[in-house]
Every structure is written in C-alpha cells, then in structure tokens.
C-alpha cells in the first residue's frame, strides 16, 4: 500500500479551462517515466476546478516527483493558467483498497 500522497487543487483562470485540461492530460507521459510515482490522477472537480492526486511509497519518491518535470511545468504555467498559485498538500495515507 502506498504510504504518502500529494493533493494539488488548481483553479483555472476564466477562459483557460480547456488549456488546463490539455496541460494535465499532456503531463501523463512525464509521470509514467517516474518509477517512484505509484499512482497519478488528473481530476476535474467541477467547472474550472481541477486537481492532481498522486501516491508514493517513500519521502524520497515524493520529493523526486516534486523536483521533476511535471512540477516544474506546473509552476512555469501557473501565472498563465491558474487564478491562484497551486498549493501542494502532503498527506500520509492510513488505509487504501
């Protein structure tokens, strides 16, 4: 069972919703190249509301993801795509199925 997770809510700027969805979809191959990222989900929570949720076994794997290409691209596009800066929430998972 994965032990650690990240949750990153994202609010698209008005008119940028499709660009946010395209950006998140395009990130999948980058995440697939990260052996320490066990699961990665790009989520649409509602109109203009998106999120990323991913899981890891170790803190080193989680930090490698945060230091990787997806996080860099996310921060690079933040001012252009999002109405507020992405907030990265770190969680410890207690149970999973």
mmCIF file of N, CA, C and O in Angstrom:
data_model
loop_
_atom_site.group_PDB
_atom_site.id
_atom_site.type_symbol
_atom_site.label_atom_id
_atom_site.label_comp_id
_atom_site.label_asym_id
_atom_site.label_seq_id
_atom_site.Cartn_x
_atom_site.Cartn_y
_atom_site.Cartn_z
ATOM 1 N N UNK A 1 0.840 -1.184 0.000
ATOM 2 C CA UNK A 1 0.000 0.000 0.000
ATOM 3 C C UNK A 1 0.882 1.244 0.000
ATOM 4 O O UNK A 1 1.842 1.321 0.761
ATOM 5 N N UNK A 2 0.554 2.216 -0.841
ATOM 6 C CA UNK A 2 1.300 3.486 -0.795
ATOM 7 C C UNK A 2 1.176 4.125 0.584
ATOM 8 O O UNK A 2 0.162 3.982 1.258
ATOM 9 N N UNK A 3 2.214 4.836 0.978
ATOM 10 C CA UNK A 3 2.231 5.450 2.307
ATOM 11 C C UNK A 3 2.016 6.960 2.287
ATOM 12 O O UNK A 3 1.568 7.529 3.261
ATOM 13 N N UNK A 4 2.358 7.595 1.168
ATOM 14 C CA UNK A 4 2.344 9.057 1.093
ATOM 15 C C UNK A 4 1.576 9.522 -0.132
ATOM 16 O O UNK A 4 1.452 8.793 -1.118
ATOM 17 N N UNK A 5 1.065 10.754 -0.070
ATOM 18 C CA UNK A 5 0.309 11.295 -1.201
ATOM 19 C C UNK A 5 0.515 12.800 -1.313
ATOM 20 O O UNK A 5 0.976 13.452 -0.363
ATOM 21 N N UNK A 6 0.167 13.307 -2.463
ATOM 22 C CA UNK A 6 0.095 14.744 -2.723
ATOM 23 C C UNK A 6 -1.285 15.045 -3.277
ATOM 24 O O UNK A 6 -1.841 14.262 -4.054
ATOM 25 N N UNK A 7 -1.823 16.184 -2.892
ATOM 26 C CA UNK A 7 -3.075 16.690 -3.455
ATOM 27 C C UNK A 7 -2.832 18.149 -3.798
ATOM 28 O O UNK A 7 -2.405 18.937 -2.944
ATOM 29 N N UNK A 8 -3.083 18.495 -5.060
ATOM 30 C CA UNK A 8 -2.822 19.847 -5.547
ATOM 31 C C UNK A 8 -4.083 20.370 -6.234
ATOM 32 O O UNK A 8 -4.346 20.053 -7.396
ATOM 33 N N UNK A 9 -4.908 21.162 -5.518
ATOM 34 C CA UNK A 9 -6.074 21.763 -6.170
ATOM 35 C C UNK A 9 -5.639 22.897 -7.097
ATOM 36 O O UNK A 9 -4.691 23.635 -6.792
ATOM 37 N N UNK A 10 -6.336 23.017 -8.217
ATOM 38 C CA UNK A 10 -5.996 24.012 -9.231
ATOM 39 C C UNK A 10 -7.273 24.708 -9.698
ATOM 40 O O UNK A 10 -8.251 24.046 -10.022
ATOM 41 N N UNK A 11 -7.246 26.030 -9.745
ATOM 42 C CA UNK A 11 -8.385 26.804 -10.230
ATOM 43 C C UNK A 11 -7.986 27.506 -11.518
ATOM 44 O O UNK A 11 -7.100 28.363 -11.526
ATOM 45 N N UNK A 12 -8.648 27.121 -12.601
ATOM 46 C CA UNK A 12 -8.338 27.706 -13.907
ATOM 47 C C UNK A 12 -8.782 29.160 -13.964
ATOM 48 O O UNK A 12 -9.820 29.528 -13.411
ATOM 49 N N UNK A 13 -7.994 29.971 -14.653
ATOM 50 C CA UNK A 13 -8.447 31.321 -14.964
ATOM 51 C C UNK A 13 -9.640 31.217 -15.906
ATOM 52 O O UNK A 13 -9.719 30.278 -16.713
ATOM 53 N N UNK A 14 -10.576 32.147 -15.828
ATOM 54 C CA UNK A 14 -11.716 32.112 -16.759
ATOM 55 C C UNK A 14 -11.230 32.077 -18.209
ATOM 56 O O UNK A 14 -10.327 32.827 -18.593
ATOM 57 N N UNK A 15 -11.796 31.166 -18.971
ATOM 58 C CA UNK A 15 -11.414 31.008 -20.369
ATOM 59 C C UNK A 15 -10.229 30.090 -20.597
ATOM 60 O O UNK A 15 -9.887 29.784 -21.739
ATOM 61 N N UNK A 16 -9.580 29.629 -19.528
ATOM 62 C CA UNK A 16 -8.396 28.769 -19.649
ATOM 63 C C UNK A 16 -8.690 27.310 -19.313
ATOM 64 O O UNK A 16 -7.787 26.491 -19.241
ATOM 65 N N UNK A 17 -9.962 26.983 -19.117
ATOM 66 C CA UNK A 17 -10.325 25.639 -18.669
ATOM 67 C C UNK A 17 -9.810 24.544 -19.613
ATOM 68 O O UNK A 17 -9.239 23.550 -19.151
ATOM 69 N N UNK A 18 -10.009 24.706 -20.891
ATOM 70 C CA UNK A 18 -9.570 23.656 -21.820
ATOM 71 C C UNK A 18 -8.049 23.561 -21.867
ATOM 72 O O UNK A 18 -7.497 22.468 -22.018
ATOM 73 N N UNK A 19 -7.367 24.688 -21.691
ATOM 74 C CA UNK A 19 -5.907 24.656 -21.663
ATOM 75 C C UNK A 19 -5.391 23.928 -20.420
ATOM 76 O O UNK A 19 -4.401 23.205 -20.490
ATOM 77 N N UNK A 20 -6.076 24.116 -19.293
ATOM 78 C CA UNK A 20 -5.691 23.395 -18.076
ATOM 79 C C UNK A 20 -5.895 21.898 -18.283
ATOM 80 O O UNK A 20 -5.018 21.089 -17.972
ATOM 81 N N UNK A 21 -7.051 21.515 -18.815
ATOM 82 C CA UNK A 21 -7.319 20.094 -19.071
ATOM 83 C C UNK A 21 -6.286 19.507 -20.031
ATOM 84 O O UNK A 21 -5.776 18.399 -19.804
ATOM 85 N N UNK A 22 -5.943 20.235 -21.078
ATOM 86 C CA UNK A 22 -4.930 19.765 -22.032
ATOM 87 C C UNK A 22 -3.566 19.648 -21.366
ATOM 88 O O UNK A 22 -2.829 18.678 -21.606
ATOM 89 N N UNK A 23 -3.211 20.630 -20.542
ATOM 90 C CA UNK A 23 -1.933 20.589 -19.837
ATOM 91 C C UNK A 23 -1.850 19.348 -18.948
ATOM 92 O O UNK A 23 -0.857 18.628 -18.960
ATOM 93 N N UNK A 24 -2.900 19.105 -18.172
ATOM 94 C CA UNK A 24 -2.890 17.953 -17.270
ATOM 95 C C UNK A 24 -2.803 16.642 -18.049
ATOM 96 O O UNK A 24 -2.038 15.742 -17.677
ATOM 97 N N UNK A 25 -3.550 16.533 -19.124
ATOM 98 C CA UNK A 25 -3.503 15.325 -19.944
ATOM 99 C C UNK A 25 -2.111 15.116 -20.536
ATOM 100 O O UNK A 25 -1.601 14.001 -20.574
ATOM 101 N N UNK A 26 -1.484 16.200 -20.957
ATOM 102 C CA UNK A 26 -0.160 16.095 -21.579
ATOM 103 C C UNK A 26 0.928 15.714 -20.588
ATOM 104 O O UNK A 26 2.008 15.269 -20.988
ATOM 105 N N UNK A 27 0.667 15.854 -19.297
ATOM 106 C CA UNK A 27 1.668 15.528 -18.281
ATOM 107 C C UNK A 27 1.788 14.029 -18.032
ATOM 108 O O UNK A 27 2.779 13.568 -17.463
ATOM 109 N N UNK A 28 0.813 13.241 -18.459
ATOM 110 C CA UNK A 28 0.811 11.810 -18.169
ATOM 111 C C UNK A 28 2.091 11.090 -18.594
ATOM 112 O O UNK A 28 2.669 10.352 -17.795
ATOM 113 N N UNK A 29 2.603 11.279 -19.810
ATOM 114 C CA UNK A 29 3.839 10.574 -20.178
ATOM 115 C C UNK A 29 5.029 10.932 -19.279
ATOM 116 O O UNK A 29 5.879 10.077 -19.011
ATOM 117 N N UNK A 30 5.080 12.168 -18.805
ATOM 118 C CA UNK A 30 6.166 12.554 -17.909
ATOM 119 C C UNK A 30 6.075 11.794 -16.587
ATOM 120 O O UNK A 30 7.081 11.324 -16.053
ATOM 121 N N UNK A 31 4.871 11.656 -16.072
ATOM 122 C CA UNK A 31 4.677 10.948 -14.802
ATOM 123 C C UNK A 31 4.918 9.455 -14.985
ATOM 124 O O UNK A 31 5.461 8.799 -14.096
ATOM 125 N N UNK A 32 4.542 8.920 -16.125
ATOM 126 C CA UNK A 32 4.761 7.496 -16.372
ATOM 127 C C UNK A 32 6.252 7.143 -16.358
ATOM 128 O O UNK A 32 6.611 6.006 -16.089
ATOM 129 N N UNK A 33 7.106 8.110 -16.609
ATOM 130 C CA UNK A 33 8.551 7.890 -16.588
ATOM 131 C C UNK A 33 9.133 7.972 -15.178
ATOM 132 O O UNK A 33 10.333 7.776 -15.005
ATOM 133 N N UNK A 34 8.316 8.239 -14.180
ATOM 134 C CA UNK A 34 8.767 8.340 -12.789
ATOM 135 C C UNK A 34 8.452 7.035 -12.054
ATOM 136 O O UNK A 34 7.307 6.798 -11.663
ATOM 137 N N UNK A 35 9.441 6.185 -11.849
ATOM 138 C CA UNK A 35 9.161 4.893 -11.215
ATOM 139 C C UNK A 35 8.640 5.013 -9.780
ATOM 140 O O UNK A 35 7.902 4.149 -9.317
ATOM 141 N N UNK A 36 8.966 6.075 -9.079
ATOM 142 C CA UNK A 36 8.535 6.236 -7.697
ATOM 143 C C UNK A 36 7.140 6.795 -7.530
ATOM 144 O O UNK A 36 6.590 6.786 -6.429
ATOM 145 N N UNK A 37 6.533 7.284 -8.618
ATOM 146 C CA UNK A 37 5.156 7.764 -8.559
ATOM 147 C C UNK A 37 4.261 6.562 -8.847
ATOM 148 O O UNK A 37 4.175 6.097 -9.979
ATOM 149 N N UNK A 38 3.605 6.055 -7.795
ATOM 150 C CA UNK A 38 2.820 4.831 -7.926
ATOM 151 C C UNK A 38 1.510 5.054 -8.660
ATOM 152 O O UNK A 38 1.135 4.273 -9.530
ATOM 153 N N UNK A 39 0.777 6.091 -8.279
ATOM 154 C CA UNK A 39 -0.454 6.454 -8.973
ATOM 155 C C UNK A 39 -0.460 7.954 -9.164
ATOM 156 O O UNK A 39 0.117 8.701 -8.359
ATOM 157 N N UNK A 40 -1.092 8.391 -10.218
ATOM 158 C CA UNK A 40 -1.198 9.819 -10.530
ATOM 159 C C UNK A 40 -2.536 10.041 -11.202
ATOM 160 O O UNK A 40 -2.882 9.361 -12.173
ATOM 161 N N UNK A 41 -3.303 10.957 -10.641
ATOM 162 C CA UNK A 41 -4.618 11.269 -11.174
ATOM 163 C C UNK A 41 -4.715 12.757 -11.477
ATOM 164 O O UNK A 41 -4.375 13.585 -10.635
ATOM 165 N N UNK A 42 -5.187 13.087 -12.663
ATOM 166 C CA UNK A 42 -5.562 14.455 -13.012
ATOM 167 C C UNK A 42 -7.084 14.476 -12.962
ATOM 168 O O UNK A 42 -7.743 13.665 -13.627
ATOM 169 N N UNK A 43 -7.644 15.371 -12.173
ATOM 170 C CA UNK A 43 -9.063 15.352 -11.836
ATOM 171 C C UNK A 43 -9.715 16.672 -12.231
ATOM 172 O O UNK A 43 -9.139 17.738 -12.009
ATOM 173 N N UNK A 44 -10.926 16.589 -12.766
ATOM 174 C CA UNK A 44 -11.762 17.780 -12.904
ATOM 175 C C UNK A 44 -12.824 17.677 -11.823
ATOM 176 O O UNK A 44 -13.660 16.775 -11.825
ATOM 177 N N UNK A 45 -12.784 18.614 -10.868
ATOM 178 C CA UNK A 45 -13.692 18.584 -9.725
ATOM 179 C C UNK A 45 -15.014 19.290 -10.011
ATOM 180 O O UNK A 45 -16.002 19.039 -9.343
ATOM 181 N N UNK A 46 -14.994 20.173 -10.974
ATOM 182 C CA UNK A 46 -16.177 20.950 -11.327
ATOM 183 C C UNK A 46 -15.773 21.989 -12.343
ATOM 184 O O UNK A 46 -14.631 22.013 -12.798
ATOM 185 N N UNK A 47 -16.674 22.898 -12.711
ATOM 186 C CA UNK A 47 -16.336 23.927 -13.694
ATOM 187 C C UNK A 47 -15.138 24.772 -13.224
ATOM 188 O O UNK A 47 -15.192 25.399 -12.170
ATOM 189 N N UNK A 48 -14.060 24.708 -13.973
ATOM 190 C CA UNK A 48 -12.866 25.491 -13.663
ATOM 191 C C UNK A 48 -12.042 24.977 -12.494
ATOM 192 O O UNK A 48 -11.023 25.568 -12.160
ATOM 193 N N UNK A 49 -12.466 23.890 -11.871
ATOM 194 C CA UNK A 49 -11.765 23.345 -10.703
ATOM 195 C C UNK A 49 -11.139 22.001 -11.062
ATOM 196 O O UNK A 49 -11.832 21.069 -11.487
ATOM 197 N N UNK A 50 -9.838 21.928 -10.887
ATOM 198 C CA UNK A 50 -9.069 20.735 -11.230
ATOM 199 C C UNK A 50 -8.197 20.373 -10.043
ATOM 200 O O UNK A 50 -8.058 21.142 -9.093
ATOM 201 N N UNK A 51 -7.576 19.200 -10.115
ATOM 202 C CA UNK A 51 -6.651 18.798 -9.063
ATOM 203 C C UNK A 51 -5.749 17.691 -9.594
ATOM 204 O O UNK A 51 -6.050 17.028 -10.589
ATOM 205 N N UNK A 52 -4.655 17.515 -8.880
ATOM 206 C CA UNK A 52 -3.748 16.386 -9.102
ATOM 207 C C UNK A 52 -3.673 15.636 -7.781
ATOM 208 O O UNK A 52 -3.535 16.249 -6.715
ATOM 209 N N UNK A 53 -3.764 14.307 -7.850
ATOM 210 C CA UNK A 53 -3.595 13.461 -6.671
ATOM 211 C C UNK A 53 -2.644 12.339 -7.061
ATOM 212 O O UNK A 53 -2.836 11.691 -8.090
ATOM 213 N N UNK A 54 -1.598 12.141 -6.277
ATOM 214 C CA UNK A 54 -0.653 11.077 -6.572
ATOM 215 C C UNK A 54 -0.154 10.422 -5.299
ATOM 216 O O UNK A 54 -0.262 10.989 -4.214
ATOM 217 N N UNK A 55 0.380 9.190 -5.447
ATOM 218 C CA UNK A 55 0.815 8.425 -4.280
ATOM 219 C C UNK A 55 2.236 7.905 -4.455
ATOM 220 O O UNK A 55 2.705 7.703 -5.591
ATOM 221 N N UNK A 56 2.876 7.638 -3.292
ATOM 222 C CA UNK A 56 4.285 7.257 -3.253
ATOM 223 C C UNK A 56 4.533 6.315 -2.073
ATOM 224 O O UNK A 56 3.818 6.369 -1.078
ATOM 225 N N UNK A 57 5.599 5.533 -2.179
ATOM 226 C CA UNK A 57 6.000 4.666 -1.058
ATOM 227 C C UNK A 57 6.919 5.377 -0.074
ATOM 228 O O UNK A 57 6.870 5.107 1.118
ATOM 229 N N UNK A 58 7.773 6.257 -0.588
ATOM 230 C CA UNK A 58 8.781 6.877 0.274
ATOM 231 C C UNK A 58 8.790 8.393 0.099
ATOM 232 O O UNK A 58 8.348 8.915 -0.930
ATOM 233 N N UNK A 59 9.348 9.066 1.093
ATOM 234 C CA UNK A 59 9.507 10.516 1.001
ATOM 235 C C UNK A 59 10.464 10.870 -0.133
ATOM 236 O O UNK A 59 10.290 11.891 -0.800
ATOM 237 N N UNK A 60 11.461 10.034 -0.380
ATOM 238 C CA UNK A 60 12.403 10.291 -1.480
ATOM 239 C C UNK A 60 11.674 10.264 -2.834
ATOM 240 O O UNK A 60 11.952 11.087 -3.703
ATOM 241 N N UNK A 61 10.750 9.311 -2.986
ATOM 242 C CA UNK A 61 9.976 9.244 -4.237
ATOM 243 C C UNK A 61 9.085 10.472 -4.393
ATOM 244 O O UNK A 61 8.972 11.037 -5.475
ATOM 245 N N UNK A 62 8.451 10.876 -3.292
ATOM 246 C CA UNK A 62 7.582 12.056 -3.348
ATOM 247 C C UNK A 62 8.403 13.297 -3.678
ATOM 248 O O UNK A 62 8.006 14.114 -4.505
ATOM 249 N N UNK A 63 9.565 13.435 -3.061
ATOM 250 C CA UNK A 63 10.400 14.606 -3.323
ATOM 251 C C UNK A 63 10.939 14.587 -4.747
ATOM 252 O O UNK A 63 11.019 15.642 -5.389
ATOM 253 N N UNK A 64 11.267 13.410 -5.255
ATOM 254 C CA UNK A 64 11.730 13.313 -6.650
ATOM 255 C C UNK A 64 10.640 13.793 -7.607
ATOM 256 O O UNK A 64 10.930 14.476 -8.597
ATOM 257 N N UNK A 65 9.393 13.455 -7.302
ATOM 258 C CA UNK A 65 8.281 13.935 -8.133
ATOM 259 C C UNK A 65 8.161 15.458 -8.042
ATOM 260 O O UNK A 65 7.994 16.136 -9.055
ATOM 261 N N UNK A 66 8.268 15.991 -6.832
ATOM 262 C CA UNK A 66 8.175 17.447 -6.657
ATOM 263 C C UNK A 66 9.329 18.181 -7.337
ATOM 264 O O UNK A 66 9.183 19.329 -7.739
ATOM 265 N N UNK A 67 10.459 17.514 -7.465
ATOM 266 C CA UNK A 67 11.623 18.098 -8.139
ATOM 267 C C UNK A 67 11.648 17.788 -9.634
ATOM 268 O O UNK A 67 12.571 18.186 -10.331
ATOM 269 N N UNK A 68 10.632 17.076 -10.132
ATOM 270 C CA UNK A 68 10.631 16.590 -11.503
ATOM 271 C C UNK A 68 10.014 17.539 -12.512
ATOM 272 O O UNK A 68 9.667 18.689 -12.227
ATOM 273 N N UNK A 69 9.834 17.000 -13.714
ATOM 274 C CA UNK A 69 9.406 17.790 -14.871
ATOM 275 C C UNK A 69 7.960 18.276 -14.762
ATOM 276 O O UNK A 69 7.647 19.379 -15.203
ATOM 277 N N UNK A 70 7.068 17.457 -14.204
ATOM 278 C CA UNK A 70 5.669 17.864 -14.113
ATOM 279 C C UNK A 70 5.514 19.057 -13.179
ATOM 280 O O UNK A 70 4.848 20.041 -13.504
ATOM 281 N N UNK A 71 6.144 18.970 -12.010
ATOM 282 C CA UNK A 71 6.054 20.080 -11.052
ATOM 283 C C UNK A 71 6.676 21.347 -11.637
ATOM 284 O O UNK A 71 6.125 22.444 -11.478
ATOM 285 N N UNK A 72 7.793 21.202 -12.336
ATOM 286 C CA UNK A 72 8.434 22.368 -12.951
ATOM 287 C C UNK A 72 7.521 22.990 -14.003
ATOM 288 O O UNK A 72 7.363 24.221 -14.059
ATOM 289 N N UNK A 73 6.898 22.162 -14.834
ATOM 290 C CA UNK A 73 5.990 22.674 -15.861
ATOM 291 C C UNK A 73 4.764 23.320 -15.225
ATOM 292 O O UNK A 73 4.292 24.359 -15.687
ATOM 293 N N UNK A 74 4.258 22.729 -14.156
ATOM 294 C CA UNK A 74 3.099 23.285 -13.456
ATOM 295 C C UNK A 74 3.406 24.688 -12.940
ATOM 296 O O UNK A 74 2.628 25.617 -13.134
ATOM 297 N N UNK A 75 4.535 24.838 -12.301
ATOM 298 C CA UNK A 75 4.901 26.149 -11.761
ATOM 299 C C UNK A 75 5.217 27.140 -12.877
ATOM 300 O O UNK A 75 4.920 28.330 -12.752
ATOM 301 N N UNK A 76 5.773 26.653 -13.970
ATOM 302 C CA UNK A 76 6.081 27.519 -15.106
ATOM 303 C C UNK A 76 4.805 28.087 -15.744
ATOM 304 O O UNK A 76 4.784 29.230 -16.209
ATOM 305 N N UNK A 77 3.736 27.294 -15.759
ATOM 306 C CA UNK A 77 2.475 27.703 -16.383
ATOM 307 C C UNK A 77 1.492 28.334 -15.387
ATOM 308 O O UNK A 77 0.408 28.772 -15.780
ATOM 309 N N UNK A 78 1.837 28.379 -14.113
ATOM 310 C CA UNK A 78 0.892 28.792 -13.071
ATOM 311 C C UNK A 78 0.295 30.175 -13.341
ATOM 312 O O UNK A 78 -0.925 30.344 -13.273
ATOM 313 N N UNK A 79 1.118 31.163 -13.630
ATOM 314 C CA UNK A 79 0.600 32.520 -13.842
ATOM 315 C C UNK A 79 -0.312 32.607 -15.062
ATOM 316 O O UNK A 79 -1.270 33.373 -15.069
ATOM 317 N N UNK A 80 -0.019 31.806 -16.063
ATOM 318 C CA UNK A 80 -0.789 31.831 -17.310
ATOM 319 C C UNK A 80 -2.143 31.122 -17.170
ATOM 320 O O UNK A 80 -3.152 31.591 -17.706
ATOM 321 N N UNK A 81 -2.170 29.993 -16.451
ATOM 322 C CA UNK A 81 -3.351 29.126 -16.447
ATOM 323 C C UNK A 81 -4.245 29.231 -15.217
ATOM 324 O O UNK A 81 -5.448 28.974 -15.308
ATOM 325 N N UNK A 82 -3.676 29.587 -14.062
ATOM 326 C CA UNK A 82 -4.419 29.447 -12.809
ATOM 327 C C UNK A 82 -4.722 30.791 -12.169
ATOM 328 O O UNK A 82 -3.914 31.716 -12.199
ATOM 329 N N UNK A 83 -5.896 30.870 -11.548
ATOM 330 C CA UNK A 83 -6.318 32.119 -10.910
ATOM 331 C C UNK A 83 -5.645 32.339 -9.561
ATOM 332 O O UNK A 83 -5.683 33.441 -9.030
ATOM 333 N N UNK A 84 -5.038 31.300 -9.010
ATOM 334 C CA UNK A 84 -4.249 31.419 -7.782
ATOM 335 C C UNK A 84 -3.126 30.407 -7.836
ATOM 336 O O UNK A 84 -3.226 29.397 -8.537
ATOM 337 N N UNK A 85 -2.037 30.655 -7.122
ATOM 338 C CA UNK A 85 -0.898 29.731 -7.182
ATOM 339 C C UNK A 85 -1.296 28.334 -6.699
ATOM 340 O O UNK A 85 -2.080 28.198 -5.753
ATOM 341 N N UNK A 86 -0.757 27.291 -7.337
ATOM 342 C CA UNK A 86 -1.027 25.935 -6.864
ATOM 343 C C UNK A 86 -0.541 25.752 -5.423
ATOM 344 O O UNK A 86 0.525 26.234 -5.062
ATOM 345 N N UNK A 87 -1.353 25.095 -4.629
ATOM 346 C CA UNK A 87 -0.987 24.769 -3.252
ATOM 347 C C UNK A 87 -0.782 23.266 -3.176
ATOM 348 O O UNK A 87 -1.681 22.497 -3.534
ATOM 349 N N UNK A 88 0.378 22.858 -2.720
ATOM 350 C CA UNK A 88 0.724 21.440 -2.650
ATOM 351 C C UNK A 88 0.480 20.957 -1.227
ATOM 352 O O UNK A 88 1.091 21.456 -0.281
ATOM 353 N N UNK A 89 -0.428 19.989 -1.090
ATOM 354 C CA UNK A 89 -0.757 19.417 0.212
ATOM 355 C C UNK A 89 -0.129 18.026 0.300
ATOM 356 O O UNK A 89 -0.373 17.178 -0.568
ATOM 357 N N UNK A 90 0.657 17.803 1.341
ATOM 358 C CA UNK A 90 1.290 16.493 1.565
ATOM 359 C C UNK A 90 0.477 15.739 2.605
ATOM 360 O O UNK A 90 0.125 16.287 3.655
ATOM 361 N N UNK A 91 0.176 14.459 2.295
ATOM 362 C CA UNK A 91 -0.612 13.618 3.186
ATOM 363 C C UNK A 91 0.109 12.300 3.465
ATOM 364 O O UNK A 91 0.878 11.819 2.639
ATOM 365 N N UNK A 92 -0.201 11.730 4.619
ATOM 366 C CA UNK A 92 0.173 10.365 4.930
ATOM 367 C C UNK A 92 -1.088 9.520 4.802
ATOM 368 O O UNK A 92 -2.132 9.864 5.362
ATOM 369 N N UNK A 93 -1.012 8.448 4.035
ATOM 370 C CA UNK A 93 -2.164 7.586 3.823
ATOM 371 C C UNK A 93 -2.263 6.574 4.964
ATOM 372 O O UNK A 93 -1.275 5.949 5.337
ATOM 373 N N UNK A 94 -3.448 6.405 5.498
ATOM 374 C CA UNK A 94 -3.680 5.484 6.603
ATOM 375 C C UNK A 94 -4.245 4.141 6.144
ATOM 376 O O UNK A 94 -3.966 3.116 6.766
ATOM 377 N N UNK A 95 -5.028 4.138 5.087
ATOM 378 C CA UNK A 95 -5.618 2.913 4.565
ATOM 379 C C UNK A 95 -5.953 3.117 3.094
ATOM 380 O O UNK A 95 -6.213 4.227 2.670
ATOM 381 N N UNK A 96 -5.941 2.023 2.351
ATOM 382 C CA UNK A 96 -6.282 2.089 0.920
ATOM 383 C C UNK A 96 -6.761 0.728 0.475
ATOM 384 O O UNK A 96 -6.403 -0.301 1.064
ATOM 385 N N UNK A 97 -7.558 0.738 -0.558
ATOM 386 C CA UNK A 97 -8.015 -0.519 -1.156
ATOM 387 C C UNK A 97 -7.635 -0.504 -2.611
ATOM 388 O O UNK A 97 -7.787 0.458 -3.290
#
